[in-house]
mmCIF file with all atom_site columns, C-alpha atoms in Angstrom:
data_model
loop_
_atom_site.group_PDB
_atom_site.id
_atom_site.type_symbol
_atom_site.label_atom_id
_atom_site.label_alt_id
_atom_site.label_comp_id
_atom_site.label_asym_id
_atom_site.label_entity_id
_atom_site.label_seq_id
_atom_site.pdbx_PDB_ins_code
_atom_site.Cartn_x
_atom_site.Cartn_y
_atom_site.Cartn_z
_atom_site.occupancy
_atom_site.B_iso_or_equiv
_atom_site.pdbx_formal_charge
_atom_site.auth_seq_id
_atom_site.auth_comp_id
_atom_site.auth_asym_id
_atom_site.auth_atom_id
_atom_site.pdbx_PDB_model_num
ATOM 1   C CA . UNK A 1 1   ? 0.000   0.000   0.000   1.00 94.00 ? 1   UNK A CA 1
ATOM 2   C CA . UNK A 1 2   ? 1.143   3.319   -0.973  1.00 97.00 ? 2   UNK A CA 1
ATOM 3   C CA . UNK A 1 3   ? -0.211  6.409   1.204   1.00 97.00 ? 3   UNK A CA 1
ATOM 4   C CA . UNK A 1 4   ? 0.465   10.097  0.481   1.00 96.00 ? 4   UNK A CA 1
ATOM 5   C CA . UNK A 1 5   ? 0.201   11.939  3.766   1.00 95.00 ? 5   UNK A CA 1
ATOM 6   C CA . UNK A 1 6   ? 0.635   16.091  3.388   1.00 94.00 ? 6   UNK A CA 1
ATOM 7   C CA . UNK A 1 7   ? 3.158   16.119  0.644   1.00 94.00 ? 7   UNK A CA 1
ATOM 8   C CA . UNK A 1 8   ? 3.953   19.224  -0.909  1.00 92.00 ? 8   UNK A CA 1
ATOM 9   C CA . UNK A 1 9   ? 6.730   19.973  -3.293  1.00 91.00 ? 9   UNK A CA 1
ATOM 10  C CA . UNK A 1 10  ? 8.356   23.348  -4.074  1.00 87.00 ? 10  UNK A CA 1
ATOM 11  C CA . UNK A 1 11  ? 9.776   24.526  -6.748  1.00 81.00 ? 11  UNK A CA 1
ATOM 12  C CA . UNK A 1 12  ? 12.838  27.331  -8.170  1.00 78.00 ? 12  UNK A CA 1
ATOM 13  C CA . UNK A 1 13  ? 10.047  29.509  -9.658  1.00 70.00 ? 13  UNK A CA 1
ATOM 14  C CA . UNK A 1 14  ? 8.399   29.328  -5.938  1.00 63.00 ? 14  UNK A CA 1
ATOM 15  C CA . UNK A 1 15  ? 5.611   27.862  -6.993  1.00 75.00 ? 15  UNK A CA 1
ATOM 16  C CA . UNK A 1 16  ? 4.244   24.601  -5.005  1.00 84.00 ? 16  UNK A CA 1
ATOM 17  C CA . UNK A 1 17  ? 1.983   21.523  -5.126  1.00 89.00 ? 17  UNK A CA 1
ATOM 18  C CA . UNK A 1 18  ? 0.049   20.672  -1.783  1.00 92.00 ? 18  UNK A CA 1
ATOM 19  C CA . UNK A 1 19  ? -1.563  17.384  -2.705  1.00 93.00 ? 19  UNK A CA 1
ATOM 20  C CA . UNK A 1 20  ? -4.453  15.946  -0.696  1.00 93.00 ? 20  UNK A CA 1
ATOM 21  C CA . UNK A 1 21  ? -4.180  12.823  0.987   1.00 95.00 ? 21  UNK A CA 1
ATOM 22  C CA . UNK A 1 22  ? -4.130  9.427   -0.953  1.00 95.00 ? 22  UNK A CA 1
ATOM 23  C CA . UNK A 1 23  ? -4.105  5.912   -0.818  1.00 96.00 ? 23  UNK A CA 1
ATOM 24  C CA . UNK A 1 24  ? -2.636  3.782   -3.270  1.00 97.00 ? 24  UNK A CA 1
ATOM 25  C CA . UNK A 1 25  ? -3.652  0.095   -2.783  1.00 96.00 ? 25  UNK A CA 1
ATOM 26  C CA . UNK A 1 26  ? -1.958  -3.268  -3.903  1.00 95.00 ? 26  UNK A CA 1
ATOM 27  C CA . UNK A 1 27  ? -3.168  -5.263  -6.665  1.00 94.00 ? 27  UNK A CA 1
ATOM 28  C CA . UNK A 1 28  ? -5.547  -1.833  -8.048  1.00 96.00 ? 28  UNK A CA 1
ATOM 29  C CA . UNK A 1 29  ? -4.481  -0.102  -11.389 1.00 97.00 ? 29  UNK A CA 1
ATOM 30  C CA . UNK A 1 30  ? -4.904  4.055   -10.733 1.00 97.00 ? 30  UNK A CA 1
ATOM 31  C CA . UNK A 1 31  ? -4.791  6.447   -13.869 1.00 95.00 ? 31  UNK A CA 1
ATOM 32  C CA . UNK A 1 32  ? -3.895  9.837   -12.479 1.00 95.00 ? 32  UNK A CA 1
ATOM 33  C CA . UNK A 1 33  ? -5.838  11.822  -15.174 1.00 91.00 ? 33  UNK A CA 1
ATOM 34  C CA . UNK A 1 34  ? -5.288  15.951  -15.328 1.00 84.00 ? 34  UNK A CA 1
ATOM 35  C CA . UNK A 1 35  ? -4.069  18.745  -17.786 1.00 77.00 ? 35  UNK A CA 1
ATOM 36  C CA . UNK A 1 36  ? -0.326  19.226  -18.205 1.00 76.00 ? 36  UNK A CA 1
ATOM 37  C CA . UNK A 1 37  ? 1.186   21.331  -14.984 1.00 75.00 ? 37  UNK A CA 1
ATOM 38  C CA . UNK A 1 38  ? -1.456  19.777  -12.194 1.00 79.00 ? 38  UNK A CA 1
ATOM 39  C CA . UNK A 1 39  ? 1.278   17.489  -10.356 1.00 87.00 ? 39  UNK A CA 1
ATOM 40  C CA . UNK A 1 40  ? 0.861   14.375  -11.911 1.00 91.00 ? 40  UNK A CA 1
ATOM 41  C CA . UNK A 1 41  ? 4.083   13.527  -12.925 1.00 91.00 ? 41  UNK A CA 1
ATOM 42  C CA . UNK A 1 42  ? 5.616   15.321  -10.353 1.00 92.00 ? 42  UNK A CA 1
ATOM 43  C CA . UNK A 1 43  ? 3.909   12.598  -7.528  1.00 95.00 ? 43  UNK A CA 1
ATOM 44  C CA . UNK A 1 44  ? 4.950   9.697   -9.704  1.00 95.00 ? 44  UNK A CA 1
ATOM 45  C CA . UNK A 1 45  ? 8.660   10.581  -9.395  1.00 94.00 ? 45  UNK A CA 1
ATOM 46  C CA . UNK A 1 46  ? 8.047   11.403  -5.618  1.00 95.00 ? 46  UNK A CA 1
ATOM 47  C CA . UNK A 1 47  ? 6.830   7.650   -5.320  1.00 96.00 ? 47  UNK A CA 1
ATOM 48  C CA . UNK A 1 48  ? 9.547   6.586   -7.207  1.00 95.00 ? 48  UNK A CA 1
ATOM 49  C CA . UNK A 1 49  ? 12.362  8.463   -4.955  1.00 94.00 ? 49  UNK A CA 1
ATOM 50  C CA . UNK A 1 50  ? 13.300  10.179  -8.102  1.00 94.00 ? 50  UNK A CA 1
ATOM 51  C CA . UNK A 1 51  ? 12.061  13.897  -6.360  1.00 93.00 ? 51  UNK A CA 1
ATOM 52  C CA . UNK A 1 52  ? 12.097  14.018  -2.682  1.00 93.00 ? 52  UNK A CA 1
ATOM 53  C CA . UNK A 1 53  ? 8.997   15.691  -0.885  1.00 93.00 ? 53  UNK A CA 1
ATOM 54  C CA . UNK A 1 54  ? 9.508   19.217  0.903   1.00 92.00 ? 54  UNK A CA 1
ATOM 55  C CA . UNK A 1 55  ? 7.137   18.027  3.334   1.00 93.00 ? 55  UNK A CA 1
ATOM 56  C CA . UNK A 1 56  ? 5.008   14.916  4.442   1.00 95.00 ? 56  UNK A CA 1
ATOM 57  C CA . UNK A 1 57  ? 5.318   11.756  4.042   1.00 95.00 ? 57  UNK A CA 1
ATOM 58  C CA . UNK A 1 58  ? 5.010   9.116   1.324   1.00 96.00 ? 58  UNK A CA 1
ATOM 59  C CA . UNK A 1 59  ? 4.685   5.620   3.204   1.00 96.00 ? 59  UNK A CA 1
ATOM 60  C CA . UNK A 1 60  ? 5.385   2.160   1.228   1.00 96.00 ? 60  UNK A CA 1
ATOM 61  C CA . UNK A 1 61  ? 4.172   -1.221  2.858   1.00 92.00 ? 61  UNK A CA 1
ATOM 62  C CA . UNK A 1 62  ? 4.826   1.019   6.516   1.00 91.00 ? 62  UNK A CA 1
ATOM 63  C CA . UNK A 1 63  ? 8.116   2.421   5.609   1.00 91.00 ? 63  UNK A CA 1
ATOM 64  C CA . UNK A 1 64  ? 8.337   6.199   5.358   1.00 94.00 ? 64  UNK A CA 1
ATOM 65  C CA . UNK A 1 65  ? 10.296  6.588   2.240   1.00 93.00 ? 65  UNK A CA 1
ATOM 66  C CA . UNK A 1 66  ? 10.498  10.279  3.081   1.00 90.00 ? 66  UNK A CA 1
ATOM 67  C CA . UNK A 1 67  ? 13.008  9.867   5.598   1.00 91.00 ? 67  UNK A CA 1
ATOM 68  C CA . UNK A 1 68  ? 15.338  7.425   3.449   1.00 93.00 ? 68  UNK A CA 1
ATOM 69  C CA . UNK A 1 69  ? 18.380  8.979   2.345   1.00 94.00 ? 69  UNK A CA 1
ATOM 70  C CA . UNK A 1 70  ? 18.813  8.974   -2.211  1.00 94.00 ? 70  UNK A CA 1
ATOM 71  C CA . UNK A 1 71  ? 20.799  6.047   -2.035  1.00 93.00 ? 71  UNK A CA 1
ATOM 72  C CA . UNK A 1 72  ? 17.983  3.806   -0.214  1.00 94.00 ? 72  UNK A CA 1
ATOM 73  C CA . UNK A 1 73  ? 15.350  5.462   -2.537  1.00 94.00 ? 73  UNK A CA 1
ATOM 74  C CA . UNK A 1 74  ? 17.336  3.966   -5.461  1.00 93.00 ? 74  UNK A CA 1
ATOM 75  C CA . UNK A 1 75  ? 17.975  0.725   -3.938  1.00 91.00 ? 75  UNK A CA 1
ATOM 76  C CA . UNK A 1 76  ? 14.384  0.142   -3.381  1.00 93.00 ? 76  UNK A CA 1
ATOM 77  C CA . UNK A 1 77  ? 13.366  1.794   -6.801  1.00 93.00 ? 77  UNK A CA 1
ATOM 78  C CA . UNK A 1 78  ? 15.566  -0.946  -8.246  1.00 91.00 ? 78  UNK A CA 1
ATOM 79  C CA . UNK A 1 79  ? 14.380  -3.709  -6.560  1.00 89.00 ? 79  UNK A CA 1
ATOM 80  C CA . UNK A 1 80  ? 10.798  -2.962  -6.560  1.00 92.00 ? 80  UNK A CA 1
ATOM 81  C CA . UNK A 1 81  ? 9.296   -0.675  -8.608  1.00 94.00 ? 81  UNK A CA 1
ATOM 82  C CA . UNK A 1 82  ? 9.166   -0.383  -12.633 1.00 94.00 ? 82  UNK A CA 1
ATOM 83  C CA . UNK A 1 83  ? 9.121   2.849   -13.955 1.00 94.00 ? 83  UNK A CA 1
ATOM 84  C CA . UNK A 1 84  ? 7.789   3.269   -17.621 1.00 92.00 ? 84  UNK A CA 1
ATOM 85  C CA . UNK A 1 85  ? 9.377   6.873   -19.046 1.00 87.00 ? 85  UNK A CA 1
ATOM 86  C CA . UNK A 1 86  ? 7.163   8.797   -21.717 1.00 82.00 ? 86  UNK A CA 1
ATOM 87  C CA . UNK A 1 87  ? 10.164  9.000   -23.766 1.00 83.00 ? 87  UNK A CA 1
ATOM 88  C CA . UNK A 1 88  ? 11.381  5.425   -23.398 1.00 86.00 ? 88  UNK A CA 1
ATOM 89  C CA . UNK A 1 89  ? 14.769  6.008   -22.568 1.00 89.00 ? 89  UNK A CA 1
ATOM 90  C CA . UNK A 1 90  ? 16.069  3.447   -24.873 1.00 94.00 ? 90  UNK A CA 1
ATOM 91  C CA . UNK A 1 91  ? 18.952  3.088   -26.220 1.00 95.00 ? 91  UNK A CA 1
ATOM 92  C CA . UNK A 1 92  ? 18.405  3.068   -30.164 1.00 95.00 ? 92  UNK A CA 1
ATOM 93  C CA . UNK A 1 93  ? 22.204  1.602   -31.449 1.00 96.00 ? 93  UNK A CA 1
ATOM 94  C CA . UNK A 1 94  ? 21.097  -1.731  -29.139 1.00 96.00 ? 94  UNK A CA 1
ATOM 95  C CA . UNK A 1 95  ? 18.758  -3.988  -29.851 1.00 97.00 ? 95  UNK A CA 1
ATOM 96  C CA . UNK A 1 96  ? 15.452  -4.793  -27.962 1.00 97.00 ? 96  UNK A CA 1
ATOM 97  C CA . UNK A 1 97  ? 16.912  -8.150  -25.963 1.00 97.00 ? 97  UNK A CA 1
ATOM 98  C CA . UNK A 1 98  ? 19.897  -6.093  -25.313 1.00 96.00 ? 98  UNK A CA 1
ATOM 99  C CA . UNK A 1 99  ? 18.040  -3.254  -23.911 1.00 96.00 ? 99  UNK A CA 1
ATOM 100 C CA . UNK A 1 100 ? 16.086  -5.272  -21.423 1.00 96.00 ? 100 UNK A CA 1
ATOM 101 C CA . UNK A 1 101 ? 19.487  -7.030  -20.779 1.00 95.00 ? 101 UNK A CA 1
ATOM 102 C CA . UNK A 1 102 ? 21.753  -3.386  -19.742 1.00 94.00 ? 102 UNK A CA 1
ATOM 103 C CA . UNK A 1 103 ? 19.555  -3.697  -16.521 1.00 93.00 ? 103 UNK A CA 1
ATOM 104 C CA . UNK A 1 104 ? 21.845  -6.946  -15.584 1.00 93.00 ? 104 UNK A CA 1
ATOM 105 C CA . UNK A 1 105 ? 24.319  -3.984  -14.629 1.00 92.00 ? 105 UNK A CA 1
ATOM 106 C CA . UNK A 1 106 ? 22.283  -3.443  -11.530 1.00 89.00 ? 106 UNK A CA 1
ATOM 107 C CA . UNK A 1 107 ? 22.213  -6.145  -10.653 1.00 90.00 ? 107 UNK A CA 1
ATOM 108 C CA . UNK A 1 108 ? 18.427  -7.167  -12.155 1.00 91.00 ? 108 UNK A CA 1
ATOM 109 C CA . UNK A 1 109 ? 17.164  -10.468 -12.699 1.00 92.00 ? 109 UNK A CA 1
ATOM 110 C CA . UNK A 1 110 ? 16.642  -10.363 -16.347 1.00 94.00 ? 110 UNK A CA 1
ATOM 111 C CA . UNK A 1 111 ? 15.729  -14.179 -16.922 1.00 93.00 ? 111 UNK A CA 1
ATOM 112 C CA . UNK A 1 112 ? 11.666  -13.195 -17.540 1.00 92.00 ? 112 UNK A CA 1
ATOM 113 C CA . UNK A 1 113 ? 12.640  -11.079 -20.754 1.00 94.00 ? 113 UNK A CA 1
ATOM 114 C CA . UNK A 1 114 ? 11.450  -13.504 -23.718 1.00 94.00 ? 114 UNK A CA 1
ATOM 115 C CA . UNK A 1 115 ? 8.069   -14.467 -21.568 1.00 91.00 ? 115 UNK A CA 1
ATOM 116 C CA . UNK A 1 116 ? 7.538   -10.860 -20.918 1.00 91.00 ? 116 UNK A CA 1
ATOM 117 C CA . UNK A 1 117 ? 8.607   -9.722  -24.868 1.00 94.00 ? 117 UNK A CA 1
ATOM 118 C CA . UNK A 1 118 ? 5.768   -12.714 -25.671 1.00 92.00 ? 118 UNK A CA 1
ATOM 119 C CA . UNK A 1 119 ? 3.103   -11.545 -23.791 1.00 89.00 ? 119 UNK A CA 1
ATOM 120 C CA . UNK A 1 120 ? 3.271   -8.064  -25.553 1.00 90.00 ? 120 UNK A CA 1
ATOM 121 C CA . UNK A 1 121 ? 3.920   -9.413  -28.996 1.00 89.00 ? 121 UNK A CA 1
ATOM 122 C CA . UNK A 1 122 ? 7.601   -8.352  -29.447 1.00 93.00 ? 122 UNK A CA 1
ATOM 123 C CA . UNK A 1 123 ? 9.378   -11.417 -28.846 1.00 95.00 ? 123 UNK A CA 1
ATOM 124 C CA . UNK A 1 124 ? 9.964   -12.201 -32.463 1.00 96.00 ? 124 UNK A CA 1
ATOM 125 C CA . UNK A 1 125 ? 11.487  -8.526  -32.798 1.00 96.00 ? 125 UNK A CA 1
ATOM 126 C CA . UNK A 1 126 ? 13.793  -9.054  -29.688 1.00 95.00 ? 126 UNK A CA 1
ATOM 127 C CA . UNK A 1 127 ? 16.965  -9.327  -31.804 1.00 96.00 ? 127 UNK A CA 1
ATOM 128 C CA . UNK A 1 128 ? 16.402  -5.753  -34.222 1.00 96.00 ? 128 UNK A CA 1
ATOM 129 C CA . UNK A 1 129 ? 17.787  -2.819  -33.093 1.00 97.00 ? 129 UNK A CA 1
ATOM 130 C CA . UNK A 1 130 ? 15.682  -0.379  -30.986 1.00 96.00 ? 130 UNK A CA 1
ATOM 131 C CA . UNK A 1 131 ? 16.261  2.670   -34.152 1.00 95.00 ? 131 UNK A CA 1
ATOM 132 C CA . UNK A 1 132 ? 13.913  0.791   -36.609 1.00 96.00 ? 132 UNK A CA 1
ATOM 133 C CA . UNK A 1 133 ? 10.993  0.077   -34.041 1.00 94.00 ? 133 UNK A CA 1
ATOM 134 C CA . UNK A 1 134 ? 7.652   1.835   -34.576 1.00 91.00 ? 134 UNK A CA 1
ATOM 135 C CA . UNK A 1 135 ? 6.457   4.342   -31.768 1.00 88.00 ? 135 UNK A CA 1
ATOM 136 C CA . UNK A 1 136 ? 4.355   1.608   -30.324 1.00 88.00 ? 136 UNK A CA 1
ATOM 137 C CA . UNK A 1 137 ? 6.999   -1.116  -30.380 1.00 92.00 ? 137 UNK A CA 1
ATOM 138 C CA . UNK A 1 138 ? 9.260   1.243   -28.273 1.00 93.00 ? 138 UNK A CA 1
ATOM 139 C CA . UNK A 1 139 ? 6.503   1.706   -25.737 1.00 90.00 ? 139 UNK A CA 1
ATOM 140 C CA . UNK A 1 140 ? 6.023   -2.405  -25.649 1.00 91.00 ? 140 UNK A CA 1
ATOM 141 C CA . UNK A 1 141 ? 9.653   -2.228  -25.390 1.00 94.00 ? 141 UNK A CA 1
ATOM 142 C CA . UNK A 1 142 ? 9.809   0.128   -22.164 1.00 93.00 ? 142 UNK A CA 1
ATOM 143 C CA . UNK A 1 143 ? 7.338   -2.399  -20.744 1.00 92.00 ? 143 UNK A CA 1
ATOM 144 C CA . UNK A 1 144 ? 8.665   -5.391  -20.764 1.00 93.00 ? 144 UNK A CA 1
ATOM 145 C CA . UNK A 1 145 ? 12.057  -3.253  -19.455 1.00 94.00 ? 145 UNK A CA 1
ATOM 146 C CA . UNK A 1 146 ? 10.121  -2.339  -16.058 1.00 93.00 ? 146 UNK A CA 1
ATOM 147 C CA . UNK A 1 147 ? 8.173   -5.190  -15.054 1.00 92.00 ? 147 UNK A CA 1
ATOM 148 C CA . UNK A 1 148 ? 10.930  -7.713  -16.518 1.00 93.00 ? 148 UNK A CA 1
ATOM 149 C CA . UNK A 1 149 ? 11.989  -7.882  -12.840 1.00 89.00 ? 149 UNK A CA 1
ATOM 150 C CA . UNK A 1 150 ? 8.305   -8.798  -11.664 1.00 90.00 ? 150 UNK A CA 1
ATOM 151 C CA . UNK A 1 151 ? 8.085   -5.370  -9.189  1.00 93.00 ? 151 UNK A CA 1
ATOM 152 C CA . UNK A 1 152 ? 5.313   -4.780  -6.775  1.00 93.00 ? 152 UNK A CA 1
ATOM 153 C CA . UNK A 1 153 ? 5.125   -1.657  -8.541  1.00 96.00 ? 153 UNK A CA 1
ATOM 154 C CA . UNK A 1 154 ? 4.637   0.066   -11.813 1.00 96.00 ? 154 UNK A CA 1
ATOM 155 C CA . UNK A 1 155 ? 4.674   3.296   -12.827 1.00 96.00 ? 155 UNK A CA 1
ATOM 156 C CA . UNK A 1 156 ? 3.862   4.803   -16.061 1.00 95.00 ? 156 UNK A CA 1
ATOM 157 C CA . UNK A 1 157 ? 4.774   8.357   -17.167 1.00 92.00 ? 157 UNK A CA 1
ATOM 158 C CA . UNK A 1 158 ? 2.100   9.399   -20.191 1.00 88.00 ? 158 UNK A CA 1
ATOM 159 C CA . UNK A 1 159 ? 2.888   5.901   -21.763 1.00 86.00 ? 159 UNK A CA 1
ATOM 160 C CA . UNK A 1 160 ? 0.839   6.776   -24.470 1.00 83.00 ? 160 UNK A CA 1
ATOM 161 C CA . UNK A 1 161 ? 1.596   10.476  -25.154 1.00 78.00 ? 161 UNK A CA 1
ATOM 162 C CA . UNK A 1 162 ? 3.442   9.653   -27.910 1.00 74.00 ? 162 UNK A CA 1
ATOM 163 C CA . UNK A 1 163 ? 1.455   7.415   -29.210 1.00 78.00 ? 163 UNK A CA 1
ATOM 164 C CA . UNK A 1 164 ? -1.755  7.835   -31.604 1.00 83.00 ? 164 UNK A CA 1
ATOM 165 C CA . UNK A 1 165 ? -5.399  6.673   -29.978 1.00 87.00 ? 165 UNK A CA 1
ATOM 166 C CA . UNK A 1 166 ? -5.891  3.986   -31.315 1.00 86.00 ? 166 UNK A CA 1
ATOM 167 C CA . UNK A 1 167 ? -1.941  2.543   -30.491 1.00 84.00 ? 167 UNK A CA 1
ATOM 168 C CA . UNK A 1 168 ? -2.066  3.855   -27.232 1.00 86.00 ? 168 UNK A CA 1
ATOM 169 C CA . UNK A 1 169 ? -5.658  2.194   -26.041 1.00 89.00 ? 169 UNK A CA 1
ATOM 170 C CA . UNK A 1 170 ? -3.859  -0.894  -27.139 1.00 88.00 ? 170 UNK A CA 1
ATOM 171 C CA . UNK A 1 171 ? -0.448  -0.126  -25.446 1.00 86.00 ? 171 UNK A CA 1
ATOM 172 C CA . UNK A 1 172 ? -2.823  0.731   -22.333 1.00 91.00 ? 172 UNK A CA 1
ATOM 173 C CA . UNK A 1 173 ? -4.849  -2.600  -22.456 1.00 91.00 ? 173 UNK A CA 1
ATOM 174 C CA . UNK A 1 174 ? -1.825  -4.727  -22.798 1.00 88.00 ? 174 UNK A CA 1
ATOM 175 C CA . UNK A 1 175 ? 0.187   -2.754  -19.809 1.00 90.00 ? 175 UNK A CA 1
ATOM 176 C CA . UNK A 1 176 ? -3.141  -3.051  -17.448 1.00 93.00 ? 176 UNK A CA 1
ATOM 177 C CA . UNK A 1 177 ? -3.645  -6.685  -18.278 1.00 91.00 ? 177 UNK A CA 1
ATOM 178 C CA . UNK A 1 178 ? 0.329   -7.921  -17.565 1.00 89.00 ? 178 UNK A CA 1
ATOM 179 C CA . UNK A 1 179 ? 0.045   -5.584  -14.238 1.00 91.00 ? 179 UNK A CA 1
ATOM 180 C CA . UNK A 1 180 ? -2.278  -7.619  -13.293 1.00 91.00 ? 180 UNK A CA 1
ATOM 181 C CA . UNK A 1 181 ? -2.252  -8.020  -9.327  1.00 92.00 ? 181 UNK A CA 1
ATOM 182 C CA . UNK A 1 182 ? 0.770   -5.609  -9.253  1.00 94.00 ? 182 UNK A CA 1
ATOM 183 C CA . UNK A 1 183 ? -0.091  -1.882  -7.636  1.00 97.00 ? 183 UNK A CA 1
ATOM 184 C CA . UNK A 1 184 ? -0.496  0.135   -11.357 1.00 97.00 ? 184 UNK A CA 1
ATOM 185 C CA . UNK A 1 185 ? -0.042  4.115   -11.721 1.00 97.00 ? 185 UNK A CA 1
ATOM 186 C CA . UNK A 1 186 ? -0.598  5.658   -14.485 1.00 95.00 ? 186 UNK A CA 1
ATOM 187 C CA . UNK A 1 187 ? -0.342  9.451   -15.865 1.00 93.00 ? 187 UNK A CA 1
ATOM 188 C CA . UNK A 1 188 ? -2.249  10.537  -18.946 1.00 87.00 ? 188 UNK A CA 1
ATOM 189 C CA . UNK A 1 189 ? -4.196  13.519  -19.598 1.00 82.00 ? 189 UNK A CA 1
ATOM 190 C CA . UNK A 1 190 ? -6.625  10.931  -22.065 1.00 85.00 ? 190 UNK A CA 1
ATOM 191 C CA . UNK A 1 191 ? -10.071 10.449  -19.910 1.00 89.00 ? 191 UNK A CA 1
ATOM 192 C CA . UNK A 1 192 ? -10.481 8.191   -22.601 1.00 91.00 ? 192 UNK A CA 1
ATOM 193 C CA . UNK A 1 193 ? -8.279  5.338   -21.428 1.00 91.00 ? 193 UNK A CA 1
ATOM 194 C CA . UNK A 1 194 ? -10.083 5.520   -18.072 1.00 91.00 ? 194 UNK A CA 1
ATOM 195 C CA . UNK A 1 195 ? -12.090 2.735   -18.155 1.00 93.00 ? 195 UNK A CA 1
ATOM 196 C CA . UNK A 1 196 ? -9.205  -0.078  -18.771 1.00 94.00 ? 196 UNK A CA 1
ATOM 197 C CA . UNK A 1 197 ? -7.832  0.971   -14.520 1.00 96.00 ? 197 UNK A CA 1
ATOM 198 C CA . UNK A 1 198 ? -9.678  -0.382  -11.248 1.00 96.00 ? 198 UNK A CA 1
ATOM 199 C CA . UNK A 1 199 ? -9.752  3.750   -10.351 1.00 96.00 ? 199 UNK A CA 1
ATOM 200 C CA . UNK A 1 200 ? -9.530  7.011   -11.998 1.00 95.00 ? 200 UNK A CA 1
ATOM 201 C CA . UNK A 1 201 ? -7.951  10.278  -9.597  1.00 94.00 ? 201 UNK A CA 1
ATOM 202 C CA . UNK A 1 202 ? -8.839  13.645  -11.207 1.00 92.00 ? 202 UNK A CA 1
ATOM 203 C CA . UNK A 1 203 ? -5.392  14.857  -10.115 1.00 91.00 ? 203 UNK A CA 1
ATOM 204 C CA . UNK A 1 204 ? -7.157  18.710  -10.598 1.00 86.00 ? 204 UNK A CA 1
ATOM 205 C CA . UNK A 1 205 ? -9.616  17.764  -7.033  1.00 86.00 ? 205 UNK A CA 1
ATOM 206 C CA . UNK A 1 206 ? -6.293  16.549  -5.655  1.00 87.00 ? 206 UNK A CA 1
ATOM 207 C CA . UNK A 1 207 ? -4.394  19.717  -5.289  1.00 83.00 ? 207 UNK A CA 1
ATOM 208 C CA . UNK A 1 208 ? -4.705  21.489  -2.339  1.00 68.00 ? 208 UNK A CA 1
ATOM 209 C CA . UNK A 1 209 ? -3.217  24.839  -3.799  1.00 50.00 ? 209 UNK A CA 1
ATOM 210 C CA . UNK A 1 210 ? -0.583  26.129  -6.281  1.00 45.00 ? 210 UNK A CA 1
ATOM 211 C CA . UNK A 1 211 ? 0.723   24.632  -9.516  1.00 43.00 ? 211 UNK A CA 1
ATOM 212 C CA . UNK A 1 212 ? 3.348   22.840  -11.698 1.00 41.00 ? 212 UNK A CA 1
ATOM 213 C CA . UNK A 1 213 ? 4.096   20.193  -14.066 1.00 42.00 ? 213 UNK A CA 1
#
């Protein structure tokens, strides 16, 4: 279970985000649906120990992750959460096995990648380089990257904002449906995609006061 408890983050331009209280709970998918510059993305990193809060406290399974120094927010990122970027963050010279394989440097059990590459239809591609993958296949790509190391966790930045409707609703059904009893959060500003997730959070009622991305 993941519970938000007066977190606020400040920013350089002195702006701030005071989000309300929230519960995250295992085994649900969440899309965290809201305009661009409401806090959505900002929270996800937060949970992921990426950002730290500038107040209150973001509890995993009872520990206060607020209080853990960077070091112990990356060791537990590592080890049990999958974070899906909006931009992929692949590396487009090495090819899709390979990419799922550089995670082997810390220290991550890769052994799941061809079952994982199966399930979302990119198993026979596992061998081409990243470059000459479609939009879509990059996104299946990123997918099988995070949850290769079966995490309790999975977070998804806009994982279809790239993506076309009708590419992303499939990327979306296919990421839902292989999170399956895993804790699921997902950004998107598409109210569309809203009813493949156990709950929808209009991040806009969430905000307590001030803005930012």
């Amino acid at each position: 279970m993941i519970c938000i408890k007066g977190v606020s983050k400040h920013f350089q331009n002195e702006r701030a985000i005071n989000y309300k209280d929230m519960v995250f709970e295992d085994g649900k998918s969440y899309m965290l649906l809201g305009a661009s510059g409401c806090g959505k993305s900002t929270l996800l990193n937060m949970i992921a120990g990426i950002l730290s809060t500038d107040s209150g406290e973001i509890i995993i399974d009872g520990v206060n992750m607020s209080e853990r120094n960077q070091k112990e927010k990356d060791k537990f990122r590592i080890n049990n959460i999958g974070y899906i970027f909006q931009d992929f963050k692949l590396i487009p010279e090495m090819s899709v096995m390979d990419n799922i394989d550089i995670l082997k440097l810390e220290r991550v059990d890769t052994s799941m990648a061809g079952e994982m590459l199966k399930k979302l239809e990119m198993y026979d591609k596992r061998n081409k380089k990243v470059k000459h993958l479609s939009g879509g296949e990059k996104q299946r790509v990123a997918i099988a990257r995070a949850i290769v190391k079966m995490p309790d966790i999975i977070l998804a930045d806009e994982p279809t904002g790239n993506l076309n409707f009708e590419i992303g609703e499939a990327v979306i059904k296919q990421l839902v449906e292989i999170s399956k009893g895993k804790t699921l959060i997902a950004v998107t500003h598409d109210e569309r995609l809203g009813k493949y997730f156990d709950v929808t959070i209009d991040m806009n009622t969430m905000i307590g006061g001030g803005e930012n991305a």
